[in-house]
Short mmCIF file of C-alpha atoms in Angstrom, two decimals:
data_model
loop_
_atom_site.label_atom_id
_atom_site.label_comp_id
_atom_site.label_asym_id
_atom_site.label_seq_id
_atom_site.Cartn_x
_atom_site.Cartn_y
_atom_site.Cartn_z
CA PHE T 689 168.27 116.15 68.84
CA ASP T 690 169.84 119.37 67.68
CA ALA T 691 166.69 121.50 67.93
CA TYR T 692 164.11 119.56 69.96
CA GLY T 693 163.72 119.85 73.72
CA GLY T 694 165.04 122.04 76.49
CA ALA T 695 168.56 120.58 76.60
CA ALA T 696 168.95 121.10 72.84
CA ARG T 697 167.88 124.73 73.20
CA ILE T 698 170.40 125.24 76.02
CA ALA T 699 173.18 123.61 73.99
CA ASN T 700 172.33 125.82 71.01
CA GLN T 701 172.35 128.94 73.19
CA LEU T 702 175.79 128.00 74.54
CA MET T 703 177.06 127.40 71.00
CA ASP T 704 175.64 130.69 69.71
CA ASP T 705 177.17 132.61 72.64
CA SER T 706 180.52 130.89 72.10
CA ARG T 707 180.47 131.69 68.38
CA ARG T 708 179.69 135.36 69.09
CA LYS T 709 182.80 135.37 71.29
CA GLY T 710 184.86 134.08 68.38
CA HIS T 711 185.07 130.37 69.23
CA ARG T 712 184.65 127.62 66.66
CA VAL T 713 181.88 125.32 67.91
CA HIS T 714 180.25 122.21 66.44
CA GLN T 715 177.77 119.69 67.74
CA PHE T 716 177.39 115.99 67.12
CA VAL T 717 173.81 114.78 67.35
CA PHE T 718 172.02 111.51 66.79
CA ASN T 719 168.86 113.06 65.32
CA ARG T 720 169.74 115.98 63.08
CA THR T 721 166.73 118.16 62.33
CA LYS T 722 168.41 121.39 61.14
CA SER T 723 169.75 120.04 57.87
CA ASP T 724 171.16 123.37 56.75
CA ASP T 725 173.36 123.99 59.82
CA PRO T 726 176.99 123.34 58.81
CA TYR T 727 178.02 123.15 62.48
CA THR T 728 175.68 120.25 63.29
CA LEU T 729 176.99 116.79 62.44
CA ALA T 730 175.00 113.56 62.64
CA ILE T 731 176.76 110.68 64.38
CA GLY T 732 175.05 108.06 62.25
CA LYS T 733 172.27 105.52 62.30
CA MET T 734 172.38 101.87 63.19
CA PRO T 735 171.33 99.27 60.59
CA ALA T 736 168.04 97.58 61.52
CA SER T 737 169.72 94.18 62.03
CA LEU T 738 172.18 95.65 64.55
CA LEU T 739 169.40 97.58 66.25
CA LYS T 740 167.56 94.31 66.94
CA GLU T 741 170.77 92.84 68.39
CA TYR T 742 171.27 95.94 70.53
CA GLU T 743 167.72 95.77 71.87
CA SER T 744 168.13 92.10 72.69
CA LEU T 745 171.48 92.62 74.42
CA THR T 746 170.14 95.61 76.35
CA LYS T 747 167.10 93.69 77.53
CA GLU T 748 169.20 90.66 78.47
CA THR T 749 171.86 92.58 80.43
CA GLY T 750 169.97 95.66 81.56
CA LEU T 751 172.94 97.79 80.50
CA VAL T 752 171.00 100.53 78.76
CA ASP T 753 173.08 102.70 76.40
CA TYR T 754 176.27 100.63 76.76
CA PHE T 755 176.54 98.82 73.43
CA MET T 756 176.37 101.73 71.00
CA PRO T 757 179.39 102.09 68.70
CA TYR T 758 178.43 105.51 67.27
CA LEU T 759 181.00 107.44 69.26
CA LEU T 760 183.86 105.78 67.41
CA GLY T 761 182.90 107.99 64.47
CA VAL T 762 183.01 111.04 66.73
CA ILE T 763 186.30 110.17 68.41
CA TYR T 764 188.03 109.73 65.05
CA HIS T 765 186.37 112.75 63.42
CA PRO T 766 188.70 115.70 62.57
CA ILE T 767 186.39 118.12 64.42
CA PHE T 768 186.82 116.10 67.64
CA LYS T 769 190.57 115.83 67.12
CA GLU T 770 190.81 119.65 66.90
CA ALA T 771 188.55 120.29 69.89
CA ASP T 772 189.78 121.76 73.15
CA VAL T 773 186.56 121.09 75.06
CA VAL T 774 183.80 118.46 74.78
CA HIS T 775 180.48 119.39 76.39
CA LEU T 776 177.87 116.65 76.77
CA HIS T 777 174.11 117.23 76.90
CA CYS T 778 171.37 114.56 76.97
CA ILE T 779 173.51 111.50 76.34
CA ASN T 780 170.84 108.95 77.18
CA GLY T 781 168.57 107.43 74.60
CA GLY T 782 170.21 104.58 72.76
CA TYR T 783 172.99 106.38 70.90
CA PHE T 784 175.68 107.02 73.51
CA SER T 785 177.79 104.59 75.48
CA ALA T 786 179.13 105.67 78.85
CA LEU T 787 182.03 103.31 78.16
CA PHE T 788 183.33 106.04 75.83
CA LEU T 789 183.52 108.69 78.57
CA PRO T 790 187.20 108.00 79.34
CA LEU T 791 188.01 108.32 75.61
CA LEU T 792 186.13 111.61 75.33
CA ALA T 793 188.07 112.84 78.37
CA GLU T 794 191.13 113.03 76.12
CA LYS T 795 189.75 116.60 75.88
CA LYS T 796 188.49 118.79 78.71
CA LEU T 797 185.16 117.08 79.36
CA ILE T 798 182.04 118.80 80.70
CA TRP T 799 178.74 117.01 81.22
CA THR T 800 175.57 118.97 81.94
CA LEU T 801 173.14 116.70 83.77
CA HIS T 802 169.72 117.79 82.54
CA ASP T 803 168.04 114.87 84.33
CA THR T 804 168.80 111.97 86.67
CA LEU T 805 169.40 109.31 83.99
CA GLY T 806 173.16 109.64 84.32
CA PHE T 807 173.34 108.57 87.95
CA THR T 808 170.32 106.30 88.34
CA ALA T 809 169.62 102.91 86.78
CA HIS T 810 167.97 104.64 83.83
CA CYS T 811 165.33 106.45 85.86
CA LEU T 812 164.39 109.83 84.40
CA TYR T 813 162.67 111.07 87.54
CA PRO T 814 162.83 109.02 90.76
CA HIS T 815 159.88 110.82 92.42
CA LEU T 816 160.15 109.99 96.13
CA CYS T 817 162.29 106.88 95.62
CA LYS T 818 165.71 107.01 97.32
CA ARG T 819 167.02 103.59 96.25
CA TRP T 820 169.44 105.22 93.78
CA GLN T 821 171.30 106.62 96.81
CA ASN T 822 171.87 103.47 98.85
CA ASP T 823 171.46 100.24 96.96
CA TYR T 824 172.08 100.97 93.28
CA CYS T 825 168.34 100.97 92.43
CA LEU T 826 168.10 97.32 93.52
CA ASP T 827 164.38 97.16 94.28
CA CYS T 828 162.97 99.77 91.94
CA PRO T 829 159.27 100.31 92.62
CA MET T 830 158.72 101.76 89.13
CA ASP T 831 160.54 99.23 86.93
CA LYS T 832 159.38 95.65 87.17
CA GLU T 833 160.86 94.64 83.78
CA GLN T 834 164.57 94.80 84.69
CA SER T 835 165.91 92.53 87.36
CA GLY T 836 167.44 94.16 90.42
CA GLU T 837 170.80 92.59 89.62
CA ASN T 838 170.81 94.29 86.21
CA ARG T 839 170.13 97.67 87.77
CA VAL T 840 172.90 97.12 90.31
CA LEU T 841 175.33 96.17 87.55
CA LEU T 842 174.34 99.25 85.53
CA GLN T 843 174.94 101.49 88.54
CA GLN T 844 178.25 99.86 89.42
CA VAL T 845 179.54 100.25 85.85
CA LYS T 846 178.51 103.93 85.83
CA GLU T 847 180.21 104.48 89.19
CA LYS T 848 183.48 102.87 88.04
CA ILE T 849 183.50 104.84 84.77
CA ILE T 850 182.84 108.19 86.43
CA ASN T 851 185.56 107.49 89.02
CA VAL T 852 188.23 107.01 86.33
CA THR T 853 187.07 109.81 84.03
CA PRO T 854 188.20 113.39 84.56
CA VAL T 855 184.91 115.19 83.95
CA THR T 856 183.31 118.39 85.20
CA LEU T 857 179.66 117.78 86.08
CA VAL T 858 177.29 120.72 85.70
CA ALA T 859 173.96 120.81 87.48
CA PRO T 860 171.54 123.33 85.94
CA SER T 861 169.36 123.31 89.07
CA ASN T 862 169.82 122.97 92.83
CA TRP T 863 167.55 119.92 92.71
CA ILE T 864 169.95 118.06 90.37
CA LYS T 865 172.99 119.38 92.28
CA ASP T 866 171.64 118.02 95.57
CA MET T 867 170.87 114.65 93.98
CA VAL T 868 174.33 114.39 92.40
CA GLY T 869 175.86 115.00 95.84
CA GLN T 870 173.99 111.97 97.16
CA SER T 871 174.51 109.74 94.12
CA ILE T 872 177.18 107.43 92.74
CA PHE T 873 178.74 110.58 91.23
CA LYS T 874 179.35 112.23 94.62
#
């Protein structure tokens, strides 16, 4: 979203501050709500038939957010081509594929981790669970739908991608910072 939620507000504050300093800043969003903002660009919607295929593939493999082709439109967009820096916020939710991270890193890449979804097997808040640290979320006590093998595969893919992608990770809290230091992103 471009205007809904805490991460969107933070991204907008960063953009406003950057514009006041004379920088040209745009944002690509999946759900555009500020239709009159010329600096906010929608990355597109998926046809219903493809969405059903995506949901089936995601359920079958457990690789949440890995089969979304939307970023091809961003990578080939003139605004992206002109960019010096790409700053990611809230990239989980069915519209971003971590497989594109190395392609986005063609630019200086910054990723603000507003939650733990990036380094867990799609767990927004692990509570007291520590399985994301040691065994790739193998025996998740909160998710009985995905098989343990799927969670392990998801974690291993994330770990490989982050290890080959030059990215600066930003933790907006000490809590997230401490978790990142113990995660697959360490």
